[in-house]
Short mmCIF file of C-alpha atoms in Angstrom, two decimals:
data_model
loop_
_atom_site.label_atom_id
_atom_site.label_comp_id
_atom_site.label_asym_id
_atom_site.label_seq_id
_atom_site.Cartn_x
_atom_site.Cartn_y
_atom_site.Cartn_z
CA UNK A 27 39.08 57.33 -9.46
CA UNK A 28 36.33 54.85 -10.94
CA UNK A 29 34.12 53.43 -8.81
CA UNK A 30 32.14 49.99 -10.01
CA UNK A 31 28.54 49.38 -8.72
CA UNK A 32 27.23 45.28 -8.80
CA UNK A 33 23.63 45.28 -8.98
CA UNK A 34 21.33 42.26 -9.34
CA UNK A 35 17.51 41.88 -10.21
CA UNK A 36 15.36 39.80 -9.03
CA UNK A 37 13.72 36.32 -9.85
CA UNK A 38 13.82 33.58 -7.29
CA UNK A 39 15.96 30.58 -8.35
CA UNK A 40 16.72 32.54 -11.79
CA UNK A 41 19.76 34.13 -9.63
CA UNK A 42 21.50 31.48 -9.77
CA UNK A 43 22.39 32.18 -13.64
CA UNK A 44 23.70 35.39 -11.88
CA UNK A 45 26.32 33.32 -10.51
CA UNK A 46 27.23 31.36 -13.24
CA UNK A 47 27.81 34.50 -15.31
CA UNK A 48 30.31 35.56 -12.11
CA UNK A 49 32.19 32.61 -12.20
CA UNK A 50 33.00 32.58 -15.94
CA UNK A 51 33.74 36.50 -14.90
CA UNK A 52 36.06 35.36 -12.01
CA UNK A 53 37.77 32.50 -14.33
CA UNK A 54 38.29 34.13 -17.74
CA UNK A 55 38.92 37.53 -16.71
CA UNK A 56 40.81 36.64 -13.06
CA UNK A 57 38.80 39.10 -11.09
CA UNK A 58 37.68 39.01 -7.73
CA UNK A 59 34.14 39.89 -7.90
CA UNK A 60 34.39 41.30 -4.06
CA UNK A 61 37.46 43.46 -4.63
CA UNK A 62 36.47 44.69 -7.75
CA UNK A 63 32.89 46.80 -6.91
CA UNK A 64 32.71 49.37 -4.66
CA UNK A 65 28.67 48.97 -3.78
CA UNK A 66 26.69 46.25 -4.12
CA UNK A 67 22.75 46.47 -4.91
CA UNK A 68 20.06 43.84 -4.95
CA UNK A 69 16.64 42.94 -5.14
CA UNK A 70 14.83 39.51 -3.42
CA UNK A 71 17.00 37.14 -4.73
CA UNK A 72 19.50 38.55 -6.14
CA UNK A 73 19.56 40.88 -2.77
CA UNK A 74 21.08 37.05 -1.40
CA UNK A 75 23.52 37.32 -3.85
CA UNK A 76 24.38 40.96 -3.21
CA UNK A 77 24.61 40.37 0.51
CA UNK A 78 26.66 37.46 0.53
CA UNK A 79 29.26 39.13 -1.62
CA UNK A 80 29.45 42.48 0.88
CA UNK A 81 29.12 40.27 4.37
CA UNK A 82 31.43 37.67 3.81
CA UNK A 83 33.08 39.05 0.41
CA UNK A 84 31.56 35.98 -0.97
CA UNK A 85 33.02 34.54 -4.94
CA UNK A 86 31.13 32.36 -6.93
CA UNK A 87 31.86 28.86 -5.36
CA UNK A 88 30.62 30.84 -1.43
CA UNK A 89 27.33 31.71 -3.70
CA UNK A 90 26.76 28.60 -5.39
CA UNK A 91 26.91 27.00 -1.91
CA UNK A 92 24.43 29.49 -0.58
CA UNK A 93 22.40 27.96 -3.78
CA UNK A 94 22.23 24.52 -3.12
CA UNK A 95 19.45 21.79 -3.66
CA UNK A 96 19.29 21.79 0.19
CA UNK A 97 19.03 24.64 0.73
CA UNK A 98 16.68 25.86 -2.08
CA UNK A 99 14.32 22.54 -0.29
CA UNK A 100 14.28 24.61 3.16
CA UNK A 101 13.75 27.88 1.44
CA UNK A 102 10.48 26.06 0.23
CA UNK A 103 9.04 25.08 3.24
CA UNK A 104 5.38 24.68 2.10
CA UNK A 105 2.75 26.13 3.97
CA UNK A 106 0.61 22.53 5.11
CA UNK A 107 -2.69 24.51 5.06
CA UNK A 108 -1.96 24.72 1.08
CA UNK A 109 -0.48 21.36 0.04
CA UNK A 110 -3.97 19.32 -0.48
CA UNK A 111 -5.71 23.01 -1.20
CA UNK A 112 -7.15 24.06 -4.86
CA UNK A 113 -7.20 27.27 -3.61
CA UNK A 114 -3.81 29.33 -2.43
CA UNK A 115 -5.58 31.24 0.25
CA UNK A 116 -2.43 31.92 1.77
CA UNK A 117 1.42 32.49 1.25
CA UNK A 118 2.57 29.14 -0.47
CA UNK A 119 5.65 29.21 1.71
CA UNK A 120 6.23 29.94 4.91
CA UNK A 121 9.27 32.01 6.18
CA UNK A 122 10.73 29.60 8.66
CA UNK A 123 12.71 28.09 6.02
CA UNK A 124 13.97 31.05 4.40
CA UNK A 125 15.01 32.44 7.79
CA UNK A 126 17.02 29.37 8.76
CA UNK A 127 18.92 29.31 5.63
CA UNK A 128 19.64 33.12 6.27
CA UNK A 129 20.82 32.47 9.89
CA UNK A 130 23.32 29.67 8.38
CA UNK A 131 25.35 32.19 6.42
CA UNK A 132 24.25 35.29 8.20
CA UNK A 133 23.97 34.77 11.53
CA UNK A 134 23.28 38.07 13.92
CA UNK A 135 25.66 39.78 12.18
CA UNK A 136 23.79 43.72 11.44
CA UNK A 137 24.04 45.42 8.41
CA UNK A 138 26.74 47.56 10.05
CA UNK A 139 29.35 44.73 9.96
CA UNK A 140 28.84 44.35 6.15
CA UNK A 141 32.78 44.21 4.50
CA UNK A 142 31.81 47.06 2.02
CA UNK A 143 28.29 49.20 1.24
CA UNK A 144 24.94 47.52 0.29
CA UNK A 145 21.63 48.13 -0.21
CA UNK A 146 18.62 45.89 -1.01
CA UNK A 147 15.13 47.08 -1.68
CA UNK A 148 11.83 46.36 -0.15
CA UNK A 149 8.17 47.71 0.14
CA UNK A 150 6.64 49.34 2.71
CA UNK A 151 2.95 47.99 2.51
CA UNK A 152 1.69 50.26 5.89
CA UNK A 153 3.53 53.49 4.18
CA UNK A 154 2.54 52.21 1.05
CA UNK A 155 5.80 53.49 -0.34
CA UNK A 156 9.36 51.76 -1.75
CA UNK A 157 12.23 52.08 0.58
CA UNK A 158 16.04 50.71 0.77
CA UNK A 159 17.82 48.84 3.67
CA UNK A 160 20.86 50.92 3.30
CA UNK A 161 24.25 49.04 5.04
CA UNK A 162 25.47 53.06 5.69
CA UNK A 163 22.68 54.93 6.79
CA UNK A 164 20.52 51.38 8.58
CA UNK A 165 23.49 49.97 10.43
CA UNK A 166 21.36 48.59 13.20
CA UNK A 167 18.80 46.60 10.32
CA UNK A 168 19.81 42.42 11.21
CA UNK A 169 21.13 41.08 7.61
CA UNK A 170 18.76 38.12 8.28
CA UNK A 171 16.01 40.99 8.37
CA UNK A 172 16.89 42.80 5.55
CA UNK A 173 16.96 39.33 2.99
CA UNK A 174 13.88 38.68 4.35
CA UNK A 175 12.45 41.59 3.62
CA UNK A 176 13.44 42.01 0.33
CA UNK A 177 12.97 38.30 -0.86
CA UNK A 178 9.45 38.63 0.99
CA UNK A 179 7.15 37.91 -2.73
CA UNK A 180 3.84 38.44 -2.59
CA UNK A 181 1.98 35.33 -2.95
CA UNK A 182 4.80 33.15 -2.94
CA UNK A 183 6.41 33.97 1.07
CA UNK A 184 4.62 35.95 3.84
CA UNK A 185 4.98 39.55 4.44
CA UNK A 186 8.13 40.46 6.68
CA UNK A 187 7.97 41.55 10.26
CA UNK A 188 10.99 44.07 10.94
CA UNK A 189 12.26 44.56 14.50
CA UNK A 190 10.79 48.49 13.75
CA UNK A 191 7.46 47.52 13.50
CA UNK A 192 7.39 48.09 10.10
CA UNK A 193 6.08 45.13 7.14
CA UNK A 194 7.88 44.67 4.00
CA UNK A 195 7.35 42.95 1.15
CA UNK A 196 9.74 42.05 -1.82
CA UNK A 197 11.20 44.97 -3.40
CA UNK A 198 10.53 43.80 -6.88
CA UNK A 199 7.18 45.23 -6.70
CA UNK A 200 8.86 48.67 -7.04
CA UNK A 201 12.08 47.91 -8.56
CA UNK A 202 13.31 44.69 -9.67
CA UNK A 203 16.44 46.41 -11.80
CA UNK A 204 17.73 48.37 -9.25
CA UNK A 205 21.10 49.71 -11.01
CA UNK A 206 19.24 52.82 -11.67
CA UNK A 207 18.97 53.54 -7.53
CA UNK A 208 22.46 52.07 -7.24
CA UNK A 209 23.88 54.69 -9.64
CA UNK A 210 21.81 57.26 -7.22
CA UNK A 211 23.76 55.67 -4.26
CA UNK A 212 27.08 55.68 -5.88
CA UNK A 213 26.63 59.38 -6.69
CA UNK A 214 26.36 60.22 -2.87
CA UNK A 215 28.96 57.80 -1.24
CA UNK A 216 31.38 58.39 -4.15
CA UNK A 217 31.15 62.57 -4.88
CA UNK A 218 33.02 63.70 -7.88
CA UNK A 219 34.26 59.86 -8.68
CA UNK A 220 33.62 58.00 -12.12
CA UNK A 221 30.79 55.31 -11.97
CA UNK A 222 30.39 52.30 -13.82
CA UNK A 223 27.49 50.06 -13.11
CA UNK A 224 27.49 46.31 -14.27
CA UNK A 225 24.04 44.88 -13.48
CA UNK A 226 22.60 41.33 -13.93
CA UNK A 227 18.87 40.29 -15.09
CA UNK A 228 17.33 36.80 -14.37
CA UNK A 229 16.02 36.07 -17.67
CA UNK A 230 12.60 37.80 -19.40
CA UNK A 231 9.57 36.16 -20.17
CA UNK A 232 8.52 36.68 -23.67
CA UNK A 233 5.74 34.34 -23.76
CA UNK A 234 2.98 35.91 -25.55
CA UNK A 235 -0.39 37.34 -23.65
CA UNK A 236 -3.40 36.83 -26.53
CA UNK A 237 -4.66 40.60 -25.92
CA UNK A 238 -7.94 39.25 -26.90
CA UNK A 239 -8.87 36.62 -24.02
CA UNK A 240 -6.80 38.41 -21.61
CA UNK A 241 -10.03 41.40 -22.01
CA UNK A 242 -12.13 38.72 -20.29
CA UNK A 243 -9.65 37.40 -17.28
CA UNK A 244 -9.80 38.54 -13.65
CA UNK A 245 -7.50 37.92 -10.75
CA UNK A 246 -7.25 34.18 -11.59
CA UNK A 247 -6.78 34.61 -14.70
CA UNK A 248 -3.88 37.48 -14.69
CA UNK A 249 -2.08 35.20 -11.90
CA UNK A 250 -2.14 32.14 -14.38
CA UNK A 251 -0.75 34.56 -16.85
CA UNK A 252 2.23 35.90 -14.86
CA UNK A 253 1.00 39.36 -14.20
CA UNK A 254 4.21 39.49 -11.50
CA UNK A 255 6.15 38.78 -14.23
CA UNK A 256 4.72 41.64 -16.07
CA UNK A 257 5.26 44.12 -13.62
CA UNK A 258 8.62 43.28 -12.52
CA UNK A 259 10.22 43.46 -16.22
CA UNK A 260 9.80 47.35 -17.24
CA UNK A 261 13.17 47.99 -18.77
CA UNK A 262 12.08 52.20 -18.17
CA UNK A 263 14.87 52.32 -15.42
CA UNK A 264 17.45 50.23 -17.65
CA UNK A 265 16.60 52.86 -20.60
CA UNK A 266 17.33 56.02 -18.16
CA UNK A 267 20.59 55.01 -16.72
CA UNK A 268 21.91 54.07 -20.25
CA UNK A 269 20.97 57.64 -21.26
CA UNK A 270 22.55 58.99 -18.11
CA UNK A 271 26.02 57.10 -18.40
CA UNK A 272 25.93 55.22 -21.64
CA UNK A 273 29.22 52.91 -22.08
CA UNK A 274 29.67 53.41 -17.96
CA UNK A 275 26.46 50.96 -17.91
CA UNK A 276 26.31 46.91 -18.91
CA UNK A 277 23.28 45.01 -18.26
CA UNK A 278 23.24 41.39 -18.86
CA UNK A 279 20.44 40.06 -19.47
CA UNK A 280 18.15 37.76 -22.02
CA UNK A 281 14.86 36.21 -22.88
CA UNK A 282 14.33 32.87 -20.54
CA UNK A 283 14.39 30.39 -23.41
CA UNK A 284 13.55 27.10 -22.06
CA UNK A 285 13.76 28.19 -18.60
CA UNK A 286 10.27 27.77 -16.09
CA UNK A 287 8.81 31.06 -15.52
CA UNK A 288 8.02 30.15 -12.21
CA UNK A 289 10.48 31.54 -9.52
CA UNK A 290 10.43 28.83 -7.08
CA UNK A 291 10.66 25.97 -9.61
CA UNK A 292 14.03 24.04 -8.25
CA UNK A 293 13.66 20.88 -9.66
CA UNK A 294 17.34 19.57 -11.22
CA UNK A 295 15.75 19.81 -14.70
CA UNK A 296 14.89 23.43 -14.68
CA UNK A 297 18.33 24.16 -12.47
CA UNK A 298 20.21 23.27 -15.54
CA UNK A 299 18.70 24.84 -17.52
CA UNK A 300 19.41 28.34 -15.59
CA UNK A 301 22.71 27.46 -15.85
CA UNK A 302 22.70 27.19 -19.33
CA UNK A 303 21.45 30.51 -19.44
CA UNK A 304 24.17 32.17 -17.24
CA UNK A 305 26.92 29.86 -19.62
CA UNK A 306 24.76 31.54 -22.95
CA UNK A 307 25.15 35.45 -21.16
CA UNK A 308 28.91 34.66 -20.84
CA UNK A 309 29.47 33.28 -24.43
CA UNK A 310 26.98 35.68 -26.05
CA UNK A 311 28.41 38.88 -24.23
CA UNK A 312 32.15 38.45 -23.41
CA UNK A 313 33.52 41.19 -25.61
CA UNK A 314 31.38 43.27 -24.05
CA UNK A 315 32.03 42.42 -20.22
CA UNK A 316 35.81 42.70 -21.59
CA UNK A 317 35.60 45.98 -22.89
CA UNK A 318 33.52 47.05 -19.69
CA UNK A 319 36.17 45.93 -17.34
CA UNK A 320 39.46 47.12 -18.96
CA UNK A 321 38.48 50.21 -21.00
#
């Protein structure tokens, strides 16, 4: 039997191209993206996505809901301490926001009452090691909890208080791609069973860094430059799982184009334009996503 794995990266509003690419998926193909994977994986935003689809076996339309101007407003609840500051000194949203937003489509519901297996990463910063909210082996972990934790980005939200007493922070920081660790999971929960794994990027910034002045920049500096950015896009994890499984593995993904860098940037201008880009992944990759689903 073949089992198919879903995994999404992160990027803040980027997912939403995510969805866009699903719902071309859902209407030119006529698949239904919950009944089709077996295991869904996810990292801070596109965790959202990948818990959506497994608690409520959310389709496009349920995701692009979740993805509303609204709601994206609430998500980024600005800290008042910051708005009239030069200086970030501290998180430049709070989590109140995200939370509510959470509670709307999540409610109390546990990661045991999840319609099929998911996982989402996150970052231990007491243990100072990666770890995965697991929907088989953390039943007890509040869904709220674990999309907190995960979407928790340095800088940008607060670091996440879990009911454990443990603090996480956005799982990106370990493992922004994580169809690598999905394939992992698959190969326990599925022994002996095919797996294909079709994972989704959020766009790559290819801006150029001039390698001279960056010599001379320090914290400020690397921050105006998008040294998140850099860290979250090593493709070393993408380049071992197509070795591993070769035509079993499709990754979608693309430079940003004219899309912001920024994660949190929501304005309508910049939301089109991450459309765009899940319209272009469609157009520019359809054989492909063919071939993957009916070979």
């Amino acid at each position: 039997m073949c089992r198919y794995i879903l995994s999404f990266d992160g990027g803040g509003v980027r997912a939403i191209a995510q969805v866009v690419l699903l719902k071309k998926i859902e209407q030119e193909l006529n698949i239904n993206i919950f009944n089709q994977f077996d295991l869904f994986a996810g990292t801070s935003a596109g965790a959202t996505n990948a818990l959506l689809i497994a608690t409520i076996s959310a389709n496009s339309s349920n995701l692009e809901k979740f993805w509303s101007q609204e709601n994206l407003r609430t998500i980024m609840t600005q800290n008042l301490v910051d708005k009239t500051s030069f200086l970030q000194l501290r998180p430049k949203y709070s989590n109140g926001g995200k939370r509510k937003v959470f509670q709307k489509f999540f409610g109390t519901k546990t990661m045991g009452e999840v319609l099929k297996p998911v996982f989402v990463t996150a970052y231990d910063v007491e243990l100072r090691k990666p770890i995965l909210l697991k929907s088989y082996e953390q039943p007890e972990t509040l869904i709220v909890e674990a999309a907190n934790a995960t979407s928790a980005a340095p800088i940008y939200f607060p670091t996440a208080s879990m009911r454990n007493n443990s603090w996480l922070i956005d799982g990106g920081i370990a493992a922004n791609n994580p169809a690598l660790l999905a394939y992992v999971e698959a190969k326990k929960l599925f022994k002996g069973e095919q797996i294909k794994v079709f994972a989704i990027g959020t766009g790559l910034n290819r801006r150029k860094i001039d390698g001279i002045r960056s010599k001379d920049w320090g914290a400020i500096g690397w921050l105006k430059n998008d040294i998140l950015g850099i860290m979250v896009e090593s493709s070393l994890q993408h380049e071992v799982l197509k070795d591993l499984i070769n035509d079993d593995y499709l990754r979608i993904n693309s430079p940003l184009n004219k899309v912001n860098r920024r994660m949190d940037d929501y304005s309508a201008k910049n939301i089109e334009k991450i459309k765009t880009l899940g319209e272009f992944w469609w157009a520019d990759n359809k054989d492909l996503i063919k071939y993957f689903f009916n070979k």
